[in-house]
Short mmCIF file of C-alpha atoms and ligand atoms in Angstrom, two decimals:
data_model
loop_
_atom_site.label_atom_id
_atom_site.label_comp_id
_atom_site.label_asym_id
_atom_site.label_seq_id
_atom_site.Cartn_x
_atom_site.Cartn_y
_atom_site.Cartn_z
CA UNK A 1 70.73 104.45 172.38
CA UNK A 2 67.73 107.53 171.47
CA UNK A 3 65.70 104.68 170.60
CA UNK A 4 64.13 101.55 170.41
CA UNK A 5 66.51 99.11 167.97
CA UNK A 6 64.24 97.43 164.39
CA UNK A 7 66.26 95.02 163.95
CA UNK A 8 65.52 92.37 160.78
CA UNK A 9 66.49 89.20 161.37
CA UNK A 10 67.98 86.82 157.74
CA UNK A 11 67.09 83.96 157.83
CA UNK A 12 65.05 80.00 159.10
CA UNK A 13 67.00 77.81 161.02
CA UNK A 14 68.19 77.62 164.45
CA UNK A 15 70.99 79.49 164.14
CA UNK A 16 68.79 82.89 162.70
CA UNK A 17 66.46 81.63 165.99
CA UNK A 18 69.40 82.38 168.79
CA UNK A 19 70.62 84.81 167.15
CA UNK A 20 67.19 86.61 167.71
CA UNK A 21 66.11 85.28 171.19
CA UNK A 22 70.07 86.69 172.44
CA UNK A 23 69.03 90.15 170.57
CA UNK A 24 65.89 89.96 172.84
CA UNK A 25 67.40 90.12 175.94
CA UNK A 26 68.62 92.88 174.96
CA UNK A 27 67.17 96.42 176.43
CA UNK A 28 67.98 98.36 173.59
CA UNK A 29 66.12 96.11 171.30
CA UNK A 30 63.02 97.14 170.42
CA UNK A 31 60.92 94.87 166.85
CA UNK A 32 62.41 91.80 165.49
CA UNK A 33 61.18 90.61 162.17
CA UNK A 34 62.49 87.21 160.77
CA UNK A 35 62.61 87.25 157.52
CA UNK A 36 61.00 84.44 156.82
CA UNK A 37 61.96 82.77 160.39
CA UNK A 38 60.07 79.91 161.67
CA UNK A 39 57.18 79.55 164.30
CA UNK A 40 59.80 79.53 167.56
CA UNK A 41 61.53 82.58 166.56
CA UNK A 42 57.46 83.83 165.62
CA UNK A 43 57.04 84.30 170.13
CA UNK A 44 60.24 87.18 169.65
CA UNK A 45 60.02 88.42 166.37
CA UNK A 46 57.37 89.12 163.38
CA UNK A 47 57.88 86.49 160.64
CA UNK A 48 57.82 88.11 157.11
CA UNK A 49 57.71 86.12 154.35
CA UNK A 50 60.12 87.29 151.87
CA UNK A 51 62.26 84.45 150.91
CA UNK A 52 66.43 84.55 151.67
CA UNK A 53 67.51 84.85 148.58
CA UNK A 54 65.43 87.40 147.73
CA UNK A 55 67.76 89.98 148.37
CA UNK A 56 65.48 93.49 147.02
CA UNK A 57 62.09 91.78 148.92
CA UNK A 58 63.95 92.49 151.70
CA UNK A 59 65.92 96.27 150.85
CA UNK A 60 62.68 96.34 150.75
CA UNK A 61 60.76 95.57 153.60
CA UNK A 62 63.82 96.86 155.56
CA UNK A 63 63.90 100.72 154.03
CA UNK A 64 60.42 100.80 154.22
CA UNK A 65 60.19 99.75 158.23
CA UNK A 66 63.49 101.59 158.54
CA UNK A 67 65.27 98.50 160.25
CA UNK A 68 68.25 100.10 162.51
CA UNK A 69 70.02 97.22 161.45
CA UNK A 70 70.16 94.11 159.09
CA UNK A 71 71.40 90.71 160.51
CA UNK A 72 71.86 88.21 157.98
CA UNK A 73 72.39 84.24 159.06
CA UNK A 74 73.05 82.12 156.06
CA UNK A 75 75.91 82.73 153.51
CA UNK A 76 73.37 82.01 150.08
CA UNK A 77 72.64 85.33 150.81
CA UNK A 78 75.91 86.64 151.28
CA UNK A 79 77.38 85.37 148.16
CA UNK A 80 75.49 87.26 146.06
CA UNK A 81 75.22 90.46 147.97
CA UNK A 82 72.97 91.11 150.19
CA UNK A 83 75.12 93.34 152.13
CA UNK A 84 76.11 95.82 149.48
CA UNK A 85 72.77 95.53 148.58
CA UNK A 86 71.25 96.79 151.83
CA UNK A 87 74.59 98.98 152.16
CA UNK A 88 73.97 101.18 149.64
CA UNK A 89 70.83 101.95 150.17
CA UNK A 90 72.16 103.52 154.12
CA UNK A 91 71.26 100.66 155.97
CA UNK A 92 73.25 99.31 158.22
CA UNK A 93 73.82 95.27 157.71
CA UNK A 94 75.32 93.05 159.94
CA UNK A 95 77.97 90.40 157.27
CA UNK A 96 80.14 90.34 155.13
CA UNK A 97 79.82 91.93 151.29
CA UNK A 98 80.00 89.96 148.35
CA UNK A 99 83.37 90.25 147.93
CA UNK A 100 84.40 89.33 151.38
CA UNK A 101 82.30 86.63 151.27
CA UNK A 102 84.47 84.81 148.82
CA UNK A 103 86.77 83.42 152.04
CA UNK A 104 83.17 80.69 152.17
CA UNK A 105 81.86 80.88 148.48
CA UNK A 106 85.84 80.54 147.21
CA UNK A 107 88.18 77.82 148.72
CA UNK A 108 91.15 78.32 145.99
CA UNK A 109 90.24 82.57 147.11
CA UNK A 110 89.67 81.47 151.55
CA UNK A 111 93.77 79.61 150.44
CA UNK A 112 95.62 81.78 147.88
CA UNK A 113 94.62 84.24 151.36
CA UNK A 114 95.74 82.45 153.73
CA UNK A 115 99.05 81.27 151.73
CA UNK A 116 99.42 85.40 151.40
CA UNK A 117 98.96 85.91 155.41
CA UNK A 118 100.74 83.44 156.06
CA UNK A 119 98.05 81.36 158.61
CA UNK A 120 99.10 77.52 158.70
CA UNK A 121 96.78 75.93 156.73
CA UNK A 122 96.30 72.14 155.30
CA UNK A 123 99.41 71.93 152.07
CA UNK A 124 96.92 72.01 148.72
CA UNK A 125 97.31 72.63 145.11
CA UNK A 126 94.23 73.65 142.91
CA UNK A 127 94.06 72.49 139.53
CA UNK A 128 91.31 73.37 136.91
CA UNK A 129 90.07 70.26 135.55
CA UNK A 130 88.95 67.25 136.53
CA UNK A 131 91.43 65.44 134.10
CA UNK A 132 94.23 67.45 135.69
CA UNK A 133 92.91 67.27 139.20
CA UNK A 134 92.48 63.40 138.78
CA UNK A 135 95.95 62.38 137.23
CA UNK A 136 97.40 64.31 140.61
CA UNK A 137 95.66 62.74 142.89
CA UNK A 138 96.87 59.45 140.94
CA UNK A 139 100.06 60.58 141.15
CA UNK A 140 99.74 61.65 145.18
CA UNK A 141 99.02 58.18 145.77
CA UNK A 142 97.38 57.97 148.81
CA UNK A 143 95.33 60.00 151.71
CA UNK A 144 94.30 63.75 150.21
CA UNK A 145 91.00 65.96 150.96
CA UNK A 146 89.34 67.00 147.16
CA UNK A 147 87.21 70.15 147.86
CA UNK A 148 85.29 71.83 144.67
CA UNK A 149 86.10 75.53 144.63
CA UNK A 150 82.48 77.02 144.68
CA UNK A 151 79.12 76.67 147.78
CA UNK A 152 78.29 73.13 147.42
CA UNK A 153 76.04 72.58 150.49
CA UNK A 154 78.10 71.05 152.74
CA UNK A 155 79.10 68.54 149.66
CA UNK A 156 81.90 69.35 147.60
CA UNK A 157 84.98 68.12 150.20
CA UNK A 158 85.55 63.87 150.07
CA UNK A 159 87.87 63.10 151.76
CA UNK A 160 89.74 59.91 150.44
CA UNK A 161 91.64 57.11 151.91
CA UNK A 162 93.83 55.98 148.40
CA UNK A 163 94.69 57.01 145.73
CA UNK A 164 91.94 55.85 143.47
CA UNK A 165 88.99 56.80 146.09
CA UNK A 166 90.09 60.19 145.47
CA UNK A 167 90.82 59.82 141.15
CA UNK A 168 86.65 58.48 141.72
CA UNK A 169 85.73 61.33 144.40
CA UNK A 170 87.38 64.01 141.40
CA UNK A 171 84.46 62.75 138.98
CA UNK A 172 81.68 61.97 141.39
CA UNK A 173 82.43 66.08 143.22
CA UNK A 174 82.29 67.48 139.83
CA UNK A 175 79.15 65.73 138.18
CA UNK A 176 77.19 66.53 141.60
CA UNK A 177 78.43 70.59 141.07
CA UNK A 178 78.78 70.84 137.50
CA UNK A 179 79.28 75.11 138.64
CA UNK A 180 82.20 74.02 140.40
CA UNK A 181 84.06 71.53 138.78
CA UNK A 182 86.55 74.29 137.41
CA UNK A 183 87.91 74.94 139.86
CA UNK A 184 89.82 72.10 142.21
CA UNK A 185 91.59 71.13 145.53
CA UNK A 186 93.31 68.78 146.48
CA UNK A 187 95.05 69.10 149.72
CA UNK A 188 97.58 67.48 152.18
CA UNK A 189 94.20 65.40 155.25
CA UNK A 190 95.48 67.21 158.10
CA UNK A 191 94.32 64.65 161.95
CA UNK A 192 93.52 65.78 164.60
CA UNK A 193 90.20 66.51 166.21
CA UNK A 194 88.13 69.00 165.03
CA UNK A 195 86.95 73.27 166.60
CA UNK A 196 85.38 75.76 165.71
CA UNK A 197 86.97 79.57 166.74
CA UNK A 198 83.96 82.14 164.93
CA UNK A 199 85.57 85.82 165.19
CA UNK A 200 83.48 89.09 164.74
CA UNK A 201 85.38 91.89 162.91
CA UNK A 202 84.09 95.13 162.43
CA UNK A 203 87.14 95.00 159.40
CA UNK A 204 90.09 95.96 161.58
CA UNK A 205 89.86 94.27 164.21
CA UNK A 206 88.12 90.89 165.81
CA UNK A 207 86.39 89.73 169.11
CA UNK A 208 86.76 85.77 169.29
CA UNK A 209 83.77 83.78 170.64
CA UNK A 210 84.45 81.27 173.30
CA UNK A 211 85.31 78.22 170.87
CA UNK A 212 82.63 75.70 170.05
CA UNK A 213 82.50 71.59 168.90
CA UNK A 214 80.34 71.04 166.12
CA UNK A 215 78.85 67.40 165.67
CA UNK A 216 79.01 66.74 161.59
CA UNK A 217 78.67 62.98 161.80
CA UNK A 218 74.52 61.61 162.18
CA UNK A 219 75.35 58.84 164.38
CA UNK A 220 76.64 58.59 168.46
CA UNK A 221 80.61 58.21 168.35
CA UNK A 222 81.52 60.49 164.90
CA UNK A 223 79.56 57.56 162.45
CA UNK A 224 77.55 57.33 159.79
CA UNK A 225 77.38 60.17 156.71
CA UNK A 226 77.88 64.44 157.17
CA UNK A 227 75.27 66.18 158.13
CA UNK A 228 74.28 69.91 158.53
CA UNK A 229 75.38 69.26 162.04
CA UNK A 230 73.25 66.86 164.78
CA UNK A 231 74.69 68.84 167.56
CA UNK A 232 77.53 71.73 169.36
CA UNK A 233 79.25 72.03 172.66
CA UNK A 234 80.17 75.47 173.75
CA UNK A 235 83.13 76.60 175.76
CA UNK A 236 84.73 73.43 173.23
CA UNK A 237 86.98 71.10 176.10
CA UNK A 238 89.69 70.44 173.54
CA UNK A 239 91.12 73.86 172.78
CA UNK A 240 91.87 75.93 175.87
CA UNK A 241 92.52 79.56 176.55
CA UNK A 242 95.77 79.43 175.88
CA UNK A 243 95.02 77.95 172.06
CA UNK A 244 91.64 79.94 171.49
CA UNK A 245 94.36 82.55 171.85
CA UNK A 246 96.88 81.32 169.70
CA UNK A 247 94.01 81.03 166.96
CA UNK A 248 92.85 84.56 167.55
CA UNK A 249 97.24 85.94 166.86
CA UNK A 250 97.79 83.54 164.12
CA UNK A 251 94.92 82.81 162.53
CA UNK A 252 91.42 85.41 162.56
CA UNK A 253 93.57 88.25 163.61
CA UNK A 254 95.78 87.70 160.16
CA UNK A 255 92.88 87.22 158.63
CA UNK A 256 91.11 90.20 158.94
CA UNK A 257 93.85 92.55 158.15
CA UNK A 258 94.90 90.43 154.73
CA UNK A 259 91.19 90.44 153.42
CA UNK A 260 91.68 94.68 155.07
CA UNK A 261 94.71 94.92 152.84
CA UNK A 262 94.14 92.76 150.10
CA UNK A 263 90.82 95.68 149.52
CA UNK A 264 87.79 93.93 151.20
CA UNK A 265 87.65 94.28 154.99
CA UNK A 266 85.65 90.99 156.40
CA UNK A 267 82.75 93.34 158.79
CA UNK A 268 80.86 90.06 160.00
CA UNK A 269 81.91 86.57 161.89
CA UNK A 270 84.61 84.80 160.21
CA UNK A 271 84.08 82.08 161.17
CA UNK A 272 87.85 79.49 161.11
CA UNK A 273 86.72 76.12 161.68
CA UNK A 274 90.21 74.10 162.20
CA UNK A 275 91.64 71.16 162.46
CA UNK A 276 93.71 70.61 166.55
CA UNK A 277 97.08 68.59 164.82
CA UNK A 278 100.10 67.72 166.81
CA UNK A 279 101.45 71.31 164.48
CA UNK A 280 98.96 73.51 166.28
CA UNK A 281 96.32 74.92 165.17
CA UNK A 282 96.02 74.36 161.31
CA UNK A 283 92.58 76.20 159.26
CA UNK A 284 90.25 73.51 157.47
CA UNK A 285 87.93 76.32 155.92
CA UNK A 286 86.89 80.11 156.46
CA UNK A 287 82.86 80.40 156.99
CA UNK A 288 81.39 84.07 156.70
CA UNK A 289 79.00 84.11 158.93
CA UNK A 290 77.80 82.23 161.60
CA UNK A 291 77.76 78.60 161.81
CA UNK A 292 75.20 76.12 162.57
CA UNK A 293 75.10 74.00 165.45
CA UNK A 294 77.60 75.59 167.05
CA UNK A 295 75.57 79.42 167.32
CA UNK A 296 73.01 77.74 169.48
CA UNK A 297 75.92 76.60 172.22
CA UNK A 298 77.69 80.04 172.34
CA UNK A 299 75.28 82.58 172.58
CA UNK A 300 73.30 81.30 175.50
CA UNK A 301 76.86 81.94 177.28
CA UNK A 302 77.06 85.35 175.49
CA UNK A 303 77.19 88.30 177.90
CA UNK A 304 77.93 90.67 176.36
CA UNK A 305 74.22 93.10 174.90
CA UNK A 306 74.16 91.62 171.20
CA UNK A 307 72.38 93.74 169.20
CA UNK A 308 75.48 96.27 171.02
CA UNK A 309 78.69 94.16 169.57
CA UNK A 310 76.57 93.48 165.77
CA UNK A 311 76.34 97.66 165.39
CA UNK A 312 79.82 98.04 167.55
CA UNK A 313 81.04 95.61 164.53
CA UNK A 314 78.67 97.87 161.26
CA UNK A 315 80.27 100.94 162.39
CA UNK A 316 84.00 99.62 162.80
CA UNK A 317 84.04 100.57 166.56
CA UNK A 318 85.77 96.99 167.94
CA UNK A 319 88.85 98.40 168.70
CA UNK A 320 89.76 97.11 172.55
CA UNK A 321 86.33 95.09 172.10
CA UNK A 322 85.59 91.42 174.25
CA UNK A 323 83.39 89.64 174.16
CA UNK A 324 82.37 88.07 177.77
CA UNK A 325 81.23 84.89 178.21
CA UNK A 326 79.07 83.66 181.28
CA UNK A 327 82.53 81.12 182.69
CA UNK A 328 79.76 77.47 182.05
CA UNK A 329 78.94 75.26 179.21
CA UNK A 330 76.22 74.70 176.51
CA UNK A 331 75.31 71.60 175.32
CA UNK A 332 72.52 71.77 171.68
CA UNK A 333 71.44 68.91 171.05
CA UNK A 334 69.58 68.83 166.79
CA UNK A 335 66.77 66.36 166.82
CA UNK A 336 66.30 65.31 163.06
CA UNK A 337 62.98 64.26 160.49
CA UNK A 338 63.47 60.24 160.39
CA UNK A 339 65.57 59.23 157.82
CA UNK A 340 67.14 62.54 157.27
CA UNK A 341 70.06 63.11 156.40
CA UNK A 342 68.59 61.42 153.47
CA UNK A 343 65.23 61.54 152.30
CA UNK A 344 62.57 62.15 154.73
CA UNK A 345 59.28 63.28 155.08
CA UNK A 346 57.75 66.52 156.86
CA UNK A 347 54.12 67.50 158.62
CA UNK A 348 54.78 64.84 161.27
CA UNK A 349 53.20 66.71 163.83
CA UNK A 350 55.16 67.73 166.74
CA UNK A 351 54.64 69.17 170.97
CA UNK A 352 57.58 70.58 172.87
CA UNK A 353 56.93 71.35 176.96
CA UNK A 354 55.82 73.98 178.42
CA UNK A 355 57.18 74.06 181.13
CA UNK A 356 61.14 73.62 180.47
CA UNK A 357 63.55 75.09 182.83
CA UNK A 358 65.23 78.63 182.83
CA UNK A 359 68.06 76.95 182.18
CA UNK A 360 67.13 75.12 178.81
CA UNK A 361 65.61 76.66 175.27
CA UNK A 362 64.34 74.68 172.24
CA UNK A 363 65.53 76.52 169.46
CA UNK A 364 63.49 75.88 165.87
CA UNK A 365 65.06 74.84 162.88
CA UNK A 366 62.81 72.44 160.17
CA UNK A 367 58.88 73.40 161.48
CA UNK A 368 56.33 74.79 160.25
CA UNK A 369 53.09 75.46 161.80
CA UNK A 370 49.76 73.92 159.69
CA UNK A 371 46.21 75.06 161.45
CA UNK A 372 47.74 76.04 164.42
CA UNK A 373 49.42 72.30 164.86
CA UNK A 374 53.96 72.48 165.11
CA UNK A 375 55.02 70.32 161.79
CA UNK A 376 58.32 69.25 161.22
CA UNK A 377 59.32 71.07 157.79
CA UNK A 378 62.92 70.12 157.41
CA UNK A 379 65.82 67.74 157.93
CA UNK A 380 67.18 69.54 160.76
CA UNK A 381 64.13 69.93 163.70
CA UNK A 382 64.74 71.42 167.17
CA UNK A 383 68.10 72.67 168.69
CA UNK A 384 67.36 71.13 171.86
CA UNK A 385 69.88 73.61 173.77
CA UNK A 386 71.35 73.41 178.20
CA UNK A 387 73.19 75.31 180.10
CA UNK A 388 74.78 74.16 183.50
CA UNK A 389 78.06 74.80 185.49
CA UNK A 390 80.49 72.03 183.54
CA UNK A 391 78.72 69.96 179.98
CA UNK A 392 77.85 67.87 182.29
CA UNK A 393 75.07 69.11 183.46
CA UNK A 394 74.40 70.64 180.52
CA UNK A 395 73.96 67.54 178.44
CA UNK A 396 71.55 66.08 181.84
CA UNK A 397 69.57 68.97 180.83
CA UNK A 398 68.73 69.04 176.94
CA UNK A 399 69.08 65.78 177.13
CA UNK A 400 65.79 65.35 179.85
CA UNK A 401 63.93 67.76 177.51
CA UNK A 402 64.73 66.06 174.43
CA UNK A 403 63.03 63.09 176.60
CA UNK A 404 59.93 65.17 177.09
CA UNK A 405 59.76 66.37 173.40
CA UNK A 406 57.13 64.79 171.21
CA UNK A 407 58.43 64.12 167.79
CA UNK A 408 57.78 60.76 166.29
CA UNK A 409 60.12 58.90 164.66
CA UNK A 410 62.98 61.19 165.07
CA UNK A 411 66.04 60.71 165.82
CA UNK A 412 69.01 61.90 167.25
CA UNK A 413 72.94 61.81 169.44
CA UNK A 414 73.43 60.52 172.49
CA UNK A 415 76.28 61.25 173.13
CA UNK A 416 77.06 65.10 172.41
CA UNK A 417 78.31 66.30 175.66
CA UNK A 418 79.76 63.34 177.10
CA UNK A 419 82.76 62.72 178.50
CA UNK A 420 84.03 59.75 176.18
CA UNK A 421 82.56 61.68 172.47
CA UNK A 422 84.10 65.75 174.24
CA UNK A 423 87.50 64.56 176.59
CA UNK A 424 90.53 65.33 175.25
CA UNK A 425 93.15 67.62 176.07
CA UNK A 426 95.05 70.01 173.77
CA UNK A 427 97.77 72.25 174.65
CA UNK A 428 99.12 74.99 172.50
P1 AMP B 501 85.18 71.68 154.86
O1 AMP B 501 83.52 71.60 153.58
O2 AMP B 501 86.33 72.13 153.63
O3 AMP B 501 84.97 72.05 156.23
O4 AMP B 501 85.25 70.38 154.43
C1 AMP B 501 83.64 69.35 155.55
C2 AMP B 501 85.02 68.54 156.45
O5 AMP B 501 86.06 67.72 155.57
C3 AMP B 501 85.60 69.08 157.81
O6 AMP B 501 85.41 69.91 158.30
C4 AMP B 501 87.09 68.29 157.72
O7 AMP B 501 86.07 66.94 158.85
C5 AMP B 501 86.50 67.42 156.21
N1 AMP B 501 88.41 68.02 155.33
C6 AMP B 501 87.91 69.37 154.70
N2 AMP B 501 89.61 69.29 154.68
C7 AMP B 501 90.12 68.52 155.54
C8 AMP B 501 91.43 68.23 155.24
N3 AMP B 501 92.26 69.07 155.36
N4 AMP B 501 92.16 67.10 156.22
C9 AMP B 501 90.89 66.08 156.91
N5 AMP B 501 90.01 66.25 156.59
C10 AMP B 501 89.90 67.42 156.42
N1 LIG B 502 78.82 73.56 161.37
C1 LIG B 502 79.23 73.73 159.58
C2 LIG B 502 78.84 75.34 159.64
O1 LIG B 502 77.98 75.92 160.44
O2 LIG B 502 79.25 75.54 158.18
#
């Protein structure tokens, strides 16, 4: 490297904090900026008050500071074409173009791509009006998954048990997301354990990261409503190394090849949300970015230099590359505001322990700094993360750190990484 790299991380969640934290460990990285960042990121990055969807503002900033690399965290700016705008001005940006980001921003487009590439996924029918979809759902007579086409912040999917529930779900989802009501998917309901596999792609080649398990439900034992994710474990004990290899060969490689063949080569993180069914892994969804909270549990185990890896992807140089990981485990526990995922207060003062062991890191999500005091500012507030030689060691360390965080009335799951929750063998 000729000069220390200057990198801009776009986003303000625990995922972006984890990305900035990992980049800061690279000997090649000099300065890190975060737009807009958060108080946790401010310890390692210069935070600039530019919103993630202010594409012009981000391009202007990156140009003005001559950033060598822009890493985009969330899906919203990717779907708005932030990478197209950055690369038009000659900047190097890690993330897919607006066209390739459709793997996430259009579920019907992603489904058609999977069918063309022969990628295992749930059977699906696509409808262009709620009435047609509701009539079909009635005829399907039971278990069906209803999905709307566009981005809906995780609220565009309903898993129905009965025909009546499915029909109601069609109308409710369409009412809540009128902008996406023109394309409705009815999908076969798959059974199994869910795992996320993220691949870094340079448009042609793909490197798989460790499989990770998100915990979407708010309550212990996977109970209660869905959330943005209450914790993650990596590597997921449900997917063996042979299983990961199968996902790489049957899902990630064919998807990257089909994206390129269709004229929308994908550079960035191709995230496969999988159901490990009896017949093997099947895709529930693709996302076009790092997963949250999976990234908080994956990056602490990554041994490969993250800046080198992301730059290699941007320059189409991932041929023969592999991501190296420590042979240990990581558990990340999300501490949330009282009431989350329903309405919650903000502004609760938080005190973090100043003497954390080296295996523990607390990534900030919804925090802010008010007159020098750290306060809560969102639903998911902290991702308390620990590594260990096995999941159990990591789990104990993470929960010991949670018990030392002073965050009145917060709640968090007590079973992230516990044997009962994570046990289960998967053989491909
Ligand atoms: P998606 O946004 O498509 O990943 O869906 C959100 C959640 O709905 C997933 O994490 C699954 O828990 C569930 N889900 C989606 N599709 C299916 C399916 N075909 N079968 C069973 N569950 C599903
Ligand atoms: N962990 C779910 C997501 O990132 O979409």
